[in-house]
PDB file of C-alpha atoms in Angstrom:
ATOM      1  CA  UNK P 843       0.000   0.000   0.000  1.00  0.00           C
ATOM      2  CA  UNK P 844       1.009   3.581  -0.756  1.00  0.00           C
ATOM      3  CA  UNK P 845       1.895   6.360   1.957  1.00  0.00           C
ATOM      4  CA  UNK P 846      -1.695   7.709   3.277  1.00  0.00           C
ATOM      5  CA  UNK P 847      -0.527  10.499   4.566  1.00  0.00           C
ATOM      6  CA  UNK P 848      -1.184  12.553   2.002  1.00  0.00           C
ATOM      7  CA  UNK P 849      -4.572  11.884   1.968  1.00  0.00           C
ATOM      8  CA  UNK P 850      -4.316  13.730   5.496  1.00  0.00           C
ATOM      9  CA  UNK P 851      -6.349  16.561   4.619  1.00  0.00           C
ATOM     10  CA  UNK P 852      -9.612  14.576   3.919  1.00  0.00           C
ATOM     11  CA  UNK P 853      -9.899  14.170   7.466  1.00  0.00           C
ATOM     12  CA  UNK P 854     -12.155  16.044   9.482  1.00  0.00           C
ATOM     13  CA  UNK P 855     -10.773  18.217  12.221  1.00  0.00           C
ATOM     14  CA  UNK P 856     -11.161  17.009  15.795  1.00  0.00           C
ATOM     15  CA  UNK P 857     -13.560  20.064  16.457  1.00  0.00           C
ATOM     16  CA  UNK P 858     -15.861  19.342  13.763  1.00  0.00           C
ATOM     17  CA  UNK P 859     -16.448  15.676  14.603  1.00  0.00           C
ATOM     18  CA  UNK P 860     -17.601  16.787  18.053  1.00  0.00           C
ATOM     19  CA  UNK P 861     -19.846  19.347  16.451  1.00  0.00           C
ATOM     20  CA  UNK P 862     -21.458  16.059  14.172  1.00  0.00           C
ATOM     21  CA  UNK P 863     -22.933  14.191  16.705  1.00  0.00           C
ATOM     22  CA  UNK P 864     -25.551  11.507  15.082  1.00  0.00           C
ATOM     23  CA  UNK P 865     -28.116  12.113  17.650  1.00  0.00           C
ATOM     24  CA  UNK P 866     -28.654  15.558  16.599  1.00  0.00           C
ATOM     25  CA  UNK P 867     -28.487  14.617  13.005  1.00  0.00           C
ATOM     26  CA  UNK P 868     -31.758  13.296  11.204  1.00  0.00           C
ATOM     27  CA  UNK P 869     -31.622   9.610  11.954  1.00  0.00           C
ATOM     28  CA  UNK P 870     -35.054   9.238  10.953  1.00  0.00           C
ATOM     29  CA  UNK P 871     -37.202  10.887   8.261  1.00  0.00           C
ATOM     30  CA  UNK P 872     -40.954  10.445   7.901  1.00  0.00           C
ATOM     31  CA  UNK P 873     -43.232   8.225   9.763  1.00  0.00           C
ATOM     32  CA  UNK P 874     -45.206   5.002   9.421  1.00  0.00           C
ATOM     33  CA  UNK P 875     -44.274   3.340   5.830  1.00  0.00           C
ATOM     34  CA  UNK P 876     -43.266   5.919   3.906  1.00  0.00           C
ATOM     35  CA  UNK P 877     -40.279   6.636   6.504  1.00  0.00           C
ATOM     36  CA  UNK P 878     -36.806   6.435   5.910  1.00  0.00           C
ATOM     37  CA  UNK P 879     -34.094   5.504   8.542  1.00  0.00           C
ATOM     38  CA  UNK P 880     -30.277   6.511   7.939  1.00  0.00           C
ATOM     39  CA  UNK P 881     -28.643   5.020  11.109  1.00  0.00           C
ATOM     40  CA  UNK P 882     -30.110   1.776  12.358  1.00  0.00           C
ATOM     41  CA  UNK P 883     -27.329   0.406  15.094  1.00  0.00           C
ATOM     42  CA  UNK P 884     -27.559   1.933  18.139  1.00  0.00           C
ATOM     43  CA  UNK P 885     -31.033   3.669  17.893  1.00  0.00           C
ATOM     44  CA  UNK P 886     -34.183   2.916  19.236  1.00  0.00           C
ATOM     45  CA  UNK P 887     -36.969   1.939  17.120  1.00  0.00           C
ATOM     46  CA  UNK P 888     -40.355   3.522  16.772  1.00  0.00           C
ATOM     47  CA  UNK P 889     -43.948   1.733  17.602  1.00  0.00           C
ATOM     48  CA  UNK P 890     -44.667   1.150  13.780  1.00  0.00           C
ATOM     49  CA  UNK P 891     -40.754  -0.410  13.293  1.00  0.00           C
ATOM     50  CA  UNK P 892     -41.043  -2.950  15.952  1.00  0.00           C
ATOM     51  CA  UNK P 893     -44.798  -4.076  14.479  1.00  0.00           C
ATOM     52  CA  UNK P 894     -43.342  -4.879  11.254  1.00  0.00           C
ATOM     53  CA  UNK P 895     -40.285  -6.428  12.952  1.00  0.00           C
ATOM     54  CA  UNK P 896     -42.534  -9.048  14.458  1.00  0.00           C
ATOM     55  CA  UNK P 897     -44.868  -9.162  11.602  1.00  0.00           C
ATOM     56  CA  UNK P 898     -41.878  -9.791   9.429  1.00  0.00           C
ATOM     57  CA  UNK P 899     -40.687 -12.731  11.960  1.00  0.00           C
ATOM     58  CA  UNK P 900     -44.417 -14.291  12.235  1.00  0.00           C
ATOM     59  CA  UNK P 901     -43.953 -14.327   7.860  1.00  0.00           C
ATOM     60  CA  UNK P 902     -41.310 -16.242   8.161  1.00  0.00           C
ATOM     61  CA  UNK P 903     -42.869 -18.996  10.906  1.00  0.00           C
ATOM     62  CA  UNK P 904     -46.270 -18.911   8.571  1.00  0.00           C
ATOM     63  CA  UNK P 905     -44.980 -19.955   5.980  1.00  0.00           C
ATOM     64  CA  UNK P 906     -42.564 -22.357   7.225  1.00  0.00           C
ATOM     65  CA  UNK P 907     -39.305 -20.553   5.832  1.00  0.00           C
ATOM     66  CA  UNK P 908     -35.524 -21.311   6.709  1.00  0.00           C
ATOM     67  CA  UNK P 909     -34.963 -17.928   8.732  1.00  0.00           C
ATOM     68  CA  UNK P 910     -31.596 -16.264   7.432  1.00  0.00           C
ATOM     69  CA  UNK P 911     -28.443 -16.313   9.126  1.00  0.00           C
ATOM     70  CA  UNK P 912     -29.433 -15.609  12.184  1.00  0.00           C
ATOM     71  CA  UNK P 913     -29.703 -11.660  11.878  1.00  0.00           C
ATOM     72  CA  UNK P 914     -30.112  -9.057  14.960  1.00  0.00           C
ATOM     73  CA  UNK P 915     -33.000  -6.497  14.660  1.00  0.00           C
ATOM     74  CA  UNK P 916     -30.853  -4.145  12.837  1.00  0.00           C
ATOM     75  CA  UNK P 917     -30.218  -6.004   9.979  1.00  0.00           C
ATOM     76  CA  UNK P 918     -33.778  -7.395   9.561  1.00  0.00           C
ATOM     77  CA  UNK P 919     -34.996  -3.988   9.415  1.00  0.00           C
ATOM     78  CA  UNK P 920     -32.736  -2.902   6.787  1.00  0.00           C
ATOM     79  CA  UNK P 921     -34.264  -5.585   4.837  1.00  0.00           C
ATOM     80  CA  UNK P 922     -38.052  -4.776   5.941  1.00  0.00           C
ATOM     81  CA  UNK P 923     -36.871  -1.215   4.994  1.00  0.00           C
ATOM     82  CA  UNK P 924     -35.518  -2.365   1.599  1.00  0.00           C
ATOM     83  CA  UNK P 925     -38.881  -4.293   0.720  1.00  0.00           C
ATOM     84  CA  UNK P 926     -41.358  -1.417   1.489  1.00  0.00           C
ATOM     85  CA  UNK P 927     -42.615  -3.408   4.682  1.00  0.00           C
ATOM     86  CA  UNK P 928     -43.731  -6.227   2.183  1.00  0.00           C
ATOM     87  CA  UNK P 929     -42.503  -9.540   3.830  1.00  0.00           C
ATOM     88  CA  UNK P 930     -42.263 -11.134   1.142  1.00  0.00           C
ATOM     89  CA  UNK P 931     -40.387  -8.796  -0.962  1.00  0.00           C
ATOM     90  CA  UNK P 932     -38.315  -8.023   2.770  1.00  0.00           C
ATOM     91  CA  UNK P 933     -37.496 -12.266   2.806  1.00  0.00           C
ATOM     92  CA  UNK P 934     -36.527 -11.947  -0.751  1.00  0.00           C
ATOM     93  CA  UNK P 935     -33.904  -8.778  -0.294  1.00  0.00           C
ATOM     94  CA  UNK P 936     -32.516 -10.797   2.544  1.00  0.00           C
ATOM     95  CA  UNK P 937     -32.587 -14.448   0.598  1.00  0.00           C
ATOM     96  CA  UNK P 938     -30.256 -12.716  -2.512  1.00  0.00           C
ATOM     97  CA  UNK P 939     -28.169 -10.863   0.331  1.00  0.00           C
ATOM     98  CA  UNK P 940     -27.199 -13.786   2.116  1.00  0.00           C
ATOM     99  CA  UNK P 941     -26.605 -15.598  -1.066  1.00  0.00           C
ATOM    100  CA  UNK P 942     -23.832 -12.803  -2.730  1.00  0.00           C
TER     101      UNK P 942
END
C-alpha cells in the first residue's frame, strides 16, 4: 500500500467531529411506511418499526421458511426497509443478500 498520509487533509478536524454528533443529526425521516431511517445500530426503534419487525418474523414462521443467518434487529430492518414493509419482498432482499 502507498503512503496515506497525504490523503491527510480529507480528514475532518477534531472540532468538527464533536460538532457532528448523530443524535442531533436526522436519523429518521418520515413516519409510518413511507419513513426512511439513515442510522439503524444503536437507535431505538419507533412503535410502527417494531410491528413490522414481528410481523416480518411471524412471515417467516407462517410460511414455514428457513430464517436467514441468524440476523439481529438491525439487519432485519434494513431488509423490511428495503422491501417497502412487504414480507415477502423483505425475505426476498434478505434471501439474494445472504446468497452474494
Amino acid at each position: 500500500m502507498g503512503d496515506l498520509s497525504k490523503f491527510e487533509f480529507l480528514r475532518p478536524s477534531a472540532e468538527l467531529c464533536e460538532l457532528l454528533d448523530p443524535s442531533a443529526m436526522d436519523v429518521k425521516v418520515g413516519k409510518g411506511k413511507n419513513a426512511y431511517r439513515k442510522i439503524f445500530f444503536g437507535r431505538v426503534f419507533d412503535d410502527y418499526e417494531r410491528a413490522q419487525l414481528a410481523t416480518f418474523e411471524e412471515y417467516l414462521i407462517s410460511h414455514s421458511l428457513r430464517r436467514p443467518a441468524e440476523l439481529c434487529a438491525e439487519d432485519k430492518l434494513r431488509f423490511c426497509y428495503a422491501g417497502k414493509f412487504d414480507c415477502a419482498k423483505a425475505f426476498t432482499v434478505c434471501y439474494v443478500q445472504q446468497r452474494a
